[in-house]
GROMACS .gro file of C-alpha atoms in nm:
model
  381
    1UNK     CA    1   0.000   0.000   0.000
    2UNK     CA    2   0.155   0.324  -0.101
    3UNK     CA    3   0.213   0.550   0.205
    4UNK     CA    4   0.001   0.837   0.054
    5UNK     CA    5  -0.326   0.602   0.105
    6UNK     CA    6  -0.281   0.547   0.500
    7UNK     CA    7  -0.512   0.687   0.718
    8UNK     CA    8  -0.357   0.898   0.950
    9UNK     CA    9  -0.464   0.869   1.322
   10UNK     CA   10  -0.622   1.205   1.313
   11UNK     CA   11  -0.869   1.114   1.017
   12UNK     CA   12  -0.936   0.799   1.184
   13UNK     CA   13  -1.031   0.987   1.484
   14UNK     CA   14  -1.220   1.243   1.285
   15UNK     CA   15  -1.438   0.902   1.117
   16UNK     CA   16  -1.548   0.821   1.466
   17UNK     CA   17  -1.900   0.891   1.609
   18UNK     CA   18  -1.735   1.041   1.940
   19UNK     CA   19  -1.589   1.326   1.724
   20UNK     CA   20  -1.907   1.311   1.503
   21UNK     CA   21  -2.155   1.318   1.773
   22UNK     CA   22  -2.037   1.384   2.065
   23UNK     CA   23  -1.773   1.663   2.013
   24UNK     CA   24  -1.900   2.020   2.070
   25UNK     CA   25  -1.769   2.358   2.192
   26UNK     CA   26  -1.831   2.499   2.534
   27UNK     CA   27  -2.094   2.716   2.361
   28UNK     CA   28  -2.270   2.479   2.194
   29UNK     CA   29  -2.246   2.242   2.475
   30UNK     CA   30  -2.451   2.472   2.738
   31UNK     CA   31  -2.700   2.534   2.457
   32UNK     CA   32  -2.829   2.223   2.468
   33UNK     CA   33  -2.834   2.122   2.806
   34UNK     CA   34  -2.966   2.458   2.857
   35UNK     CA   35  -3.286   2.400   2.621
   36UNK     CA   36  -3.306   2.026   2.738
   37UNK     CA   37  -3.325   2.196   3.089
   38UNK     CA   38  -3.580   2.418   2.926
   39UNK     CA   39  -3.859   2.142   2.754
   40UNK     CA   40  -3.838   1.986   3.027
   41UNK     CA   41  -3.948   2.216   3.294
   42UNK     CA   42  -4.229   2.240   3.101
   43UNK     CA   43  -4.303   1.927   3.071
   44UNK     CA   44  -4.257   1.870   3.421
   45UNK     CA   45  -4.507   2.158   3.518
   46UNK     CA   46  -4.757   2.001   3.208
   47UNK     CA   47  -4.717   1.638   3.367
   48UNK     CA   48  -4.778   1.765   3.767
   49UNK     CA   49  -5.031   1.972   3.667
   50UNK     CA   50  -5.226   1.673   3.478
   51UNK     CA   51  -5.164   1.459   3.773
   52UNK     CA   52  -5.326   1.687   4.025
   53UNK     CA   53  -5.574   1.808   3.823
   54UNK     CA   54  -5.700   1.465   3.788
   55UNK     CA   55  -5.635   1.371   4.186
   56UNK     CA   56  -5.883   1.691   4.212
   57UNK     CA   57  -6.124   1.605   3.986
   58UNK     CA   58  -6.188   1.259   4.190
   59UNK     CA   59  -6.271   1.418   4.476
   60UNK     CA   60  -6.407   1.708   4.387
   61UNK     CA   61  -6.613   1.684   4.092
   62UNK     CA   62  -6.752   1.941   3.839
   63UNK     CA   63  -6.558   2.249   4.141
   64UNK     CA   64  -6.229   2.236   4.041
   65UNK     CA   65  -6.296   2.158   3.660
   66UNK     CA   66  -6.430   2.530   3.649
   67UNK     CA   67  -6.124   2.679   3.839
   68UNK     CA   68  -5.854   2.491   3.624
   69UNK     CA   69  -5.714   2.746   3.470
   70UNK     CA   70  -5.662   2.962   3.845
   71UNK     CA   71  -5.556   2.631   3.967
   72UNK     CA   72  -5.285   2.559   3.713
   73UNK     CA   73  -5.101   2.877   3.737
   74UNK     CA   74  -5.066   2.858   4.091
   75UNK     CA   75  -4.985   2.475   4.070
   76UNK     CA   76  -4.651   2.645   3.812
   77UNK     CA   77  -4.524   2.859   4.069
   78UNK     CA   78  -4.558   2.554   4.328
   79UNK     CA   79  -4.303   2.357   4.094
   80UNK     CA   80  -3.950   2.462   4.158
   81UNK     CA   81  -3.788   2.269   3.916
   82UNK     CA   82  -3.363   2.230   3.861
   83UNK     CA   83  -3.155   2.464   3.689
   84UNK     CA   84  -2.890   2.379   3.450
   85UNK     CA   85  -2.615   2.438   3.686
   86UNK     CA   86  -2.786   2.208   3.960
   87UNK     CA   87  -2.852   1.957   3.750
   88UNK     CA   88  -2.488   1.906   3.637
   89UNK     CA   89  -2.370   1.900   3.966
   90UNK     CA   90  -2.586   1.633   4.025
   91UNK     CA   91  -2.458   1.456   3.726
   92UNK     CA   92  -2.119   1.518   3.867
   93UNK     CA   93  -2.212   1.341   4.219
   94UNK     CA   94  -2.387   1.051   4.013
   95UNK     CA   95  -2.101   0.984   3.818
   96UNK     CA   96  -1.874   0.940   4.128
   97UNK     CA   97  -2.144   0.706   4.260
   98UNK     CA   98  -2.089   0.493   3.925
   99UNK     CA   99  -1.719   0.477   3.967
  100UNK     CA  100  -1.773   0.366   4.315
  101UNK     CA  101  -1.998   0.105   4.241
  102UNK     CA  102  -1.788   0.002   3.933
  103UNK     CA  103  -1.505  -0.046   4.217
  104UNK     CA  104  -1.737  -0.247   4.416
  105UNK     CA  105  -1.849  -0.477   4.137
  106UNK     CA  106  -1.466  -0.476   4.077
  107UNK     CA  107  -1.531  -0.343   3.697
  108UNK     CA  108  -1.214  -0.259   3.523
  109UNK     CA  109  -1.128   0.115   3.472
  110UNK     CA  110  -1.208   0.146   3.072
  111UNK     CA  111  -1.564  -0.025   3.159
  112UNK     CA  112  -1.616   0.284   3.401
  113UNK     CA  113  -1.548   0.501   3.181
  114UNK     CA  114  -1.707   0.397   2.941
  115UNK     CA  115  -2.060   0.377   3.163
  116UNK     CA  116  -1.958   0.722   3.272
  117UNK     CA  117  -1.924   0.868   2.933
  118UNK     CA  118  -2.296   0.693   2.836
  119UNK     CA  119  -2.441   0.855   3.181
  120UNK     CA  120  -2.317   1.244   3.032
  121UNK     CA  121  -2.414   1.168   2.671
  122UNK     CA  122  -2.733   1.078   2.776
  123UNK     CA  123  -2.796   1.395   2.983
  124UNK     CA  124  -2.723   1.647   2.745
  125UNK     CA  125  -3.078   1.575   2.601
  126UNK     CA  126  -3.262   1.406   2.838
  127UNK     CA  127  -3.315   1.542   3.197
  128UNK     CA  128  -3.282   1.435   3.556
  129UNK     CA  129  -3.594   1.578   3.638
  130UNK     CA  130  -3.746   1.289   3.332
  131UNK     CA  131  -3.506   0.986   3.442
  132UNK     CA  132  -3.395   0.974   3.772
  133UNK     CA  133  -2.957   0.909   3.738
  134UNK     CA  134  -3.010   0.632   3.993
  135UNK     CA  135  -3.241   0.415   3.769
  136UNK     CA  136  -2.968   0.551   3.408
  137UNK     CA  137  -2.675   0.473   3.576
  138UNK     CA  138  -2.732   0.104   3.715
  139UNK     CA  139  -2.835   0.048   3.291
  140UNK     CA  140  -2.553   0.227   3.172
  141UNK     CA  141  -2.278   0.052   3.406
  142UNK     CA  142  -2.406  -0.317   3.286
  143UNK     CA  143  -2.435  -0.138   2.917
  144UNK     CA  144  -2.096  -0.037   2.934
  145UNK     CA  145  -1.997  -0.399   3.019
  146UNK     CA  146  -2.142  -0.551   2.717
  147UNK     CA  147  -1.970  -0.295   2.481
  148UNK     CA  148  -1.617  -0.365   2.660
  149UNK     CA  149  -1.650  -0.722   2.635
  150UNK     CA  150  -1.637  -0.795   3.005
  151UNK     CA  151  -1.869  -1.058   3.056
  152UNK     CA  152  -2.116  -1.010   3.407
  153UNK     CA  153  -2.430  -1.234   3.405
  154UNK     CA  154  -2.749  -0.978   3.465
  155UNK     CA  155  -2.874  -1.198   3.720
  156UNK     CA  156  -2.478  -1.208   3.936
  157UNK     CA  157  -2.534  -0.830   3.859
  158UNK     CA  158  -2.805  -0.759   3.980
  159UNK     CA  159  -2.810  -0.942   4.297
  160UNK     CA  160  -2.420  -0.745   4.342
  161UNK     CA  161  -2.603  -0.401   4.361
  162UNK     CA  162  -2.806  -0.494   4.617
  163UNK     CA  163  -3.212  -0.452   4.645
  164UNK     CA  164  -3.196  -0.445   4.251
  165UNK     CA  165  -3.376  -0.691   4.053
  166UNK     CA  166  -3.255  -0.711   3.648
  167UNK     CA  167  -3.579  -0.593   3.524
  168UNK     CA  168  -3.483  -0.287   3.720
  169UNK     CA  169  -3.176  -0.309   3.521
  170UNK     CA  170  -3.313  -0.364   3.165
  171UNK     CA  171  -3.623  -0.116   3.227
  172UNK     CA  172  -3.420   0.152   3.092
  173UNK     CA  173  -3.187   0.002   2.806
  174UNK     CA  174  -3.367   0.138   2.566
  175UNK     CA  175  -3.401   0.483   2.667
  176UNK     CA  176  -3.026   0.492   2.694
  177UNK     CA  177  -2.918   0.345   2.410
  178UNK     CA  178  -3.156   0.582   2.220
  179UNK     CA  179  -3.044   0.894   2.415
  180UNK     CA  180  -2.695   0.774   2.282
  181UNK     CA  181  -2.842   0.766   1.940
  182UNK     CA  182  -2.724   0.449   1.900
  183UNK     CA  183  -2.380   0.502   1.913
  184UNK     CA  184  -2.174   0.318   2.153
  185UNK     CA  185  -1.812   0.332   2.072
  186UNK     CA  186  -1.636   0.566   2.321
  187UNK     CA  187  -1.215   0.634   2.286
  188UNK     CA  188  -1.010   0.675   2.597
  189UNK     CA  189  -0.701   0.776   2.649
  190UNK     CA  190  -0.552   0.496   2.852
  191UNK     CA  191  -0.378   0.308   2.581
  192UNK     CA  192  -0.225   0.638   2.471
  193UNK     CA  193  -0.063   0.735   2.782
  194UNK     CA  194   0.071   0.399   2.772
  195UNK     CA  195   0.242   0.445   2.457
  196UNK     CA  196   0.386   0.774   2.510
  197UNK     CA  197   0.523   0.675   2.862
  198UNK     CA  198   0.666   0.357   2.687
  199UNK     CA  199   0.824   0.629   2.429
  200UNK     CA  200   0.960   0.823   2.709
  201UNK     CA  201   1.153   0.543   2.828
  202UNK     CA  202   1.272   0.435   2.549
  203UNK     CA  203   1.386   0.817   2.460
  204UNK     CA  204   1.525   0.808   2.809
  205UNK     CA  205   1.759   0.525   2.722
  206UNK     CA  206   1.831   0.699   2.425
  207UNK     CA  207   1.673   0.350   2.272
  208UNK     CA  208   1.452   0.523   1.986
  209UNK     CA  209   1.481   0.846   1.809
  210UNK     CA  210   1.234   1.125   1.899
  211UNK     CA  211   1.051   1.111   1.568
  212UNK     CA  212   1.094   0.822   1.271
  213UNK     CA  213   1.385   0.875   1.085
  214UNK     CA  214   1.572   1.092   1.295
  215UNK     CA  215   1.855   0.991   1.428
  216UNK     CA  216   1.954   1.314   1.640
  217UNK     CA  217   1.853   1.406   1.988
  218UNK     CA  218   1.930   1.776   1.985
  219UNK     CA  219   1.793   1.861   2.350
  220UNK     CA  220   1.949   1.776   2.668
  221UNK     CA  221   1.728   1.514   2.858
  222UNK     CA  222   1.536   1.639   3.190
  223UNK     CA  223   1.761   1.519   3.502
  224UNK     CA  224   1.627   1.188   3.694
  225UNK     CA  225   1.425   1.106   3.363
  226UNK     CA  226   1.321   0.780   3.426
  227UNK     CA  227   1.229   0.854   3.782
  228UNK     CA  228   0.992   1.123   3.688
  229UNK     CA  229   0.884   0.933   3.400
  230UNK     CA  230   0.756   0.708   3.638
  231UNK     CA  231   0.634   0.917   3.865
  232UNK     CA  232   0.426   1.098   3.584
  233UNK     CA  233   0.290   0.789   3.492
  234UNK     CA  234   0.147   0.706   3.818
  235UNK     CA  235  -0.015   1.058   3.854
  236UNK     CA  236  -0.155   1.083   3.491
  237UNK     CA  237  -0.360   0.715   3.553
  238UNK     CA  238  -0.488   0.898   3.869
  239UNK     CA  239  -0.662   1.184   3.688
  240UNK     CA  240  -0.780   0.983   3.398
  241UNK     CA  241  -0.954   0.760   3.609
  242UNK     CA  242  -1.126   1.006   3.781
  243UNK     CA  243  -1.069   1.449   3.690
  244UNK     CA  244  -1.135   1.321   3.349
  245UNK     CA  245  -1.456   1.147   3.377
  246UNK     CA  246  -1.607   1.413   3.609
  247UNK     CA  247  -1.532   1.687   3.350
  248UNK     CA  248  -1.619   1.760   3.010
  249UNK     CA  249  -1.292   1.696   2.827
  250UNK     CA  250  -1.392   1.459   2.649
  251UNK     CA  251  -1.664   1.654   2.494
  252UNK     CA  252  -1.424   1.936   2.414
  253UNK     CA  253  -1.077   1.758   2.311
  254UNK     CA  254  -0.910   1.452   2.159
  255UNK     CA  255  -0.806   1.151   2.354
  256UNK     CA  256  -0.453   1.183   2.310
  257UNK     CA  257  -0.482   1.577   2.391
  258UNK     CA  258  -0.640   1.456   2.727
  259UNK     CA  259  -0.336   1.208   2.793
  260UNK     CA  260  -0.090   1.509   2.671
  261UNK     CA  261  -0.271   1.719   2.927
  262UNK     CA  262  -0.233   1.480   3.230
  263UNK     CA  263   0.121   1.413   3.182
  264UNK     CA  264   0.134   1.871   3.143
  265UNK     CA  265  -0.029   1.845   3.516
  266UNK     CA  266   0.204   1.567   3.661
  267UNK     CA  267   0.488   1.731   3.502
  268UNK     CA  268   0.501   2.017   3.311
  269UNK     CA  269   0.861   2.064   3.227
  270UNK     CA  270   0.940   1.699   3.121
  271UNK     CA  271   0.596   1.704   2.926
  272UNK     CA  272   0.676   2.024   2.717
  273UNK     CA  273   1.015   1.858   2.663
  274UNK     CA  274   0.844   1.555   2.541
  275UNK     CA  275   0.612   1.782   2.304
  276UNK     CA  276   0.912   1.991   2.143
  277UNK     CA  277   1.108   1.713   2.028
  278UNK     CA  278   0.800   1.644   1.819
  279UNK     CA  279   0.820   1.998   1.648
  280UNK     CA  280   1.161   2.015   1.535
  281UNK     CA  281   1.244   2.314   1.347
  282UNK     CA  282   1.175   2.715   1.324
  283UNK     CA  283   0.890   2.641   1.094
  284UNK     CA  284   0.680   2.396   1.322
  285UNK     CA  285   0.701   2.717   1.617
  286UNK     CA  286   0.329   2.821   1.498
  287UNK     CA  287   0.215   2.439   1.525
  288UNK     CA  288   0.372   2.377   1.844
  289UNK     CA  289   0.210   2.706   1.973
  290UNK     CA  290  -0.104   2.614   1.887
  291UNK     CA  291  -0.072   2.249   2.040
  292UNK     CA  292   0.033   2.362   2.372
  293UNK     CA  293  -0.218   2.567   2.419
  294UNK     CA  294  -0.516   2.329   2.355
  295UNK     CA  295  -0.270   2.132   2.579
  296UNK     CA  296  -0.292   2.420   2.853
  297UNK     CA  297  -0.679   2.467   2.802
  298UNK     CA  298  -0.724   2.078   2.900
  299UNK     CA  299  -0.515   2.090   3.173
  300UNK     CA  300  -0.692   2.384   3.313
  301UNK     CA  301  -1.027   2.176   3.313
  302UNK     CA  302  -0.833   1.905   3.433
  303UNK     CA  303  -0.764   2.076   3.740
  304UNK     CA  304  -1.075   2.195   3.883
  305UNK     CA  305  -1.131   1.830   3.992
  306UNK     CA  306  -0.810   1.688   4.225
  307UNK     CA  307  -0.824   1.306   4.144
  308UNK     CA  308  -0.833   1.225   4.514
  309UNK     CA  309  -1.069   1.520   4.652
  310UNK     CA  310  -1.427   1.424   4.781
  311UNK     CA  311  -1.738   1.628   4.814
  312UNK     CA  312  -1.647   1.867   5.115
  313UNK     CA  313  -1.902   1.898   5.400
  314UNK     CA  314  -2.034   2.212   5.244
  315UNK     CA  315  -2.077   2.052   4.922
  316UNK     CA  316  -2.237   1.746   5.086
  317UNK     CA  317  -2.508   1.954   5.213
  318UNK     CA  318  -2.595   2.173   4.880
  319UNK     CA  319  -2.598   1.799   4.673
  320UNK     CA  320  -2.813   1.657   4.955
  321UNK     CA  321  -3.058   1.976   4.936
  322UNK     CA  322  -3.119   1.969   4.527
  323UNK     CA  323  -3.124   1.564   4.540
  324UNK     CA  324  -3.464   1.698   4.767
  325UNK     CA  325  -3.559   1.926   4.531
  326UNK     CA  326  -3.530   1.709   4.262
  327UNK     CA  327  -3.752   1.433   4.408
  328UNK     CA  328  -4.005   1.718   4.435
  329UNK     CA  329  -3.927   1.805   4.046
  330UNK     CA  330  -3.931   1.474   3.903
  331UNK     CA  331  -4.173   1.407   3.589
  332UNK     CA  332  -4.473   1.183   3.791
  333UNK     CA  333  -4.490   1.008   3.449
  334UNK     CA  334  -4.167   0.921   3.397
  335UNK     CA  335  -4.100   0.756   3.715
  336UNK     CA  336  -4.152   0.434   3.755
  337UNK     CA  337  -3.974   0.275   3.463
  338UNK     CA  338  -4.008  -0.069   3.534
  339UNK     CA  339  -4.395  -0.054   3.483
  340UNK     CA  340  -4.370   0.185   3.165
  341UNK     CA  341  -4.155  -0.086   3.012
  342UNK     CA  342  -4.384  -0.333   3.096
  343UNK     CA  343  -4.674  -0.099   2.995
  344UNK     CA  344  -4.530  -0.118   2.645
  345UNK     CA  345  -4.436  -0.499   2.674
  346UNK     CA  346  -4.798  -0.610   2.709
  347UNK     CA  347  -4.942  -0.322   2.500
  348UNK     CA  348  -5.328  -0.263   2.554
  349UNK     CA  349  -5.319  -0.487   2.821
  350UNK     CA  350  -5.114  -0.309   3.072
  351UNK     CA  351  -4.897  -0.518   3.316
  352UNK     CA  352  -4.991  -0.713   3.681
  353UNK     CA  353  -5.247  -0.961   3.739
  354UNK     CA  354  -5.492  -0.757   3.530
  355UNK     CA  355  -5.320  -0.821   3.250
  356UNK     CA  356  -5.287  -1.173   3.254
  357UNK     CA  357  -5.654  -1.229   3.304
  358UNK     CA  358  -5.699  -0.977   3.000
  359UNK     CA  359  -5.456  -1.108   2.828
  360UNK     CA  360  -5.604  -1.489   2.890
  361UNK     CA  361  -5.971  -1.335   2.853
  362UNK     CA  362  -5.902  -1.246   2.505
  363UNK     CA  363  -5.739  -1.581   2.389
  364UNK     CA  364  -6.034  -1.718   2.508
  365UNK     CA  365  -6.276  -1.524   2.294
  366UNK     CA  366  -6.028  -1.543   2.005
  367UNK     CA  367  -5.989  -1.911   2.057
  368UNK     CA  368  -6.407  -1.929   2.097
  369UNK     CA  369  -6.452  -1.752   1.791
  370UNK     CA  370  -6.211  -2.001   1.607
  371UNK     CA  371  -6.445  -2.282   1.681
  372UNK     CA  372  -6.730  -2.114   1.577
  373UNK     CA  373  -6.833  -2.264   1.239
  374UNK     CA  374  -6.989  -1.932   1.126
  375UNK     CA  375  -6.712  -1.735   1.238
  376UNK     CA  376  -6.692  -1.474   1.501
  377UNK     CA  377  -6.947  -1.181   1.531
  378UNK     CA  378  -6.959  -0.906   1.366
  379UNK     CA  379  -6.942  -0.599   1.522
  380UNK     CA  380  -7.109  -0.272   1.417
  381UNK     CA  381  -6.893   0.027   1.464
   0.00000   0.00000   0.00000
């Protein structure tokens, strides 16, 4: 194959759905969890409204029918639904919940990830106040198994969670997989950091040139390389398996700019040392510019989170206030997944015992009618 017809990593990247799909800006971004935040306020207030409306109207008759329309403005202002900014903080706390129950169910760290990055795809069009992050992320964590190839039997799964059954589970699969528009690849960075601290050692030893073909090493190596080397690596695995998942990065920047970024926070003067001998030459200045400060800009997100920080008390107490206020926000129609999926299973028929006798009613009559030598009756509309 001539060289001109490889695909370079970059337009392999740039095939993928994550850069696609799931790439955006910081503008565009907050748009859209800003006017998913928006539809479904309203729908919130629409489905409350309904439900006490109704509640009303079966004690109180023909009364409140005639004072709807007083009733339902007040019933608005009753609602105090979640703003954007609440509800990704409550993301945020959800998604540290996953990663500790991924480390109880002793999931390895790309199947974490991966569930983490399904749990923040799905929110930036579908709301916590529609599907509670408790019921998504239990889904998206056995979801994210599945797509790694990491085998866990539902029922083993299930029964690890505790006080979960797997239609609890299941209930929401398909909600997920459609808020993820079907797309379920997701690239992480770990194999890249990987590569480049395997490249730094073998630079180190002066086993490999910098770049293919070039023989020359024309700066001086960092003093007690291969110590900090290793010391890098052990600090950049730290904030990809946790400051990177619980920020947006991945939304904004490339996989290998969020490894590049890492090793820039565990050690900045070996890192940009590491970067420049990939821009040899006056003329690659601009490039290199331009690199290091994506670099810088990743970093900077990077660092809001410390890879080994918890929720202080302070924090503790706001999360545990709008976790209230979002049980008192919550779409009534949207909650109880487990019997909207059956809902749908059984169709007409709805789900419980009901249904069954429905369901065996009906077979009956059918099978009746079957027998019938004239057929079954017919039925004026």
């Amino acid at each position: 194959m001539a060289a001109s017809s490889l695909v370079s990593e970059d337009e392999r990247y740039q095939m993928s759905t994550q850069y696609k799909l799931w790439s955006f800006t910081s503008e565009a971004l907050l748009e859209l969890r800003s006017n998913t935040n928006r539809v479904a306020a309203e729908r919130v207030r629409e489905a409350v409204t309904r439900s006490r409306t109704n509640q009303n109207l079966t004690t109180e008759g023909a009364i409140v029918q005639k004072n709807s329309v007083s009733n339902n403005s007040v019933l608005e202002e009753e609602i105090d639904c979640l703003t954007v900014e609440e509800e990704l903080k409550l993301v945020v706390f959800y998604c540290r919940q996953t990663i500790q129950l991924g480390d109880h169910l002793g999931l390895p760290s790309d199947v974490k990830a991966t569930a983490i990055q399904y749990i923040k795809r799905f929110y930036i069009t579908n709301s916590l106040m529609t599907y509670h992050p408790a019921d998504i992320l239990k889904t998206a964590l056995f979801f994210a198994t599945k797509t790694e190839n990491f085998y866990f039997r539902l029922t083993k799964f299930a029964d690890a969670i505790g006080k979960t059954t797997p239609e609890d589970v299941l209930a929401s699969e398909f909600l997920l997989t459609q808020g993820l528009r079907f797309t379920f690849d997701v690239r992480h960075p770990y194999r890249a950091l990987e590569g480049a601290i395997m490249e730094l050692q073998a630079i180190s030893k002066m086993g490999t040139p910098a770049l293919p073909g070039d023989s020359s090493m024309t700066s001086k190596k960092p003093i007690n390389m291969e110590r900090r080397i290793k010391d890098a690596h052990k600090k950049a695995r730290d904030y990809l398996k946790s400051s990177t998942l619980l920020t947006d990065v991945y939304f904004h920047f490339t996989p290998s700019q969020i490894m590049v970024s890492t090793l820039m926070i565990s050690d900045e003067e070996l890192t940009k040392w590491y970067i420049k001998l990939k821009f040899p030459g006056q003329e690659m200045q601009n490039l290199l510019s331009k690199v290091l400060n994506t670099i810088e800009k990743c970093a900077g997100m990077l660092k809001a989170i410390d890879p080994h920080s918890e929720p202080s008390t302070l924090e503790r107490k706001e999360l545990q206030g709008l976790a209230k206020k979002l049980k008192k926000c919550r779409n009534p129609e949207k909650m109880d997944l487990v019997g909207l999926q059956r809902a749908k299973r059984e169709g007409d028929y709805g789900y419980g015992a009901k249904a069954m006798k429905k369901r065996k009613l009906a077979e009956e009559t059918q099978q009746a009618n079957t027998n019938d030598i004239f057929g079954p009756a017919i039925k004026i509309p």
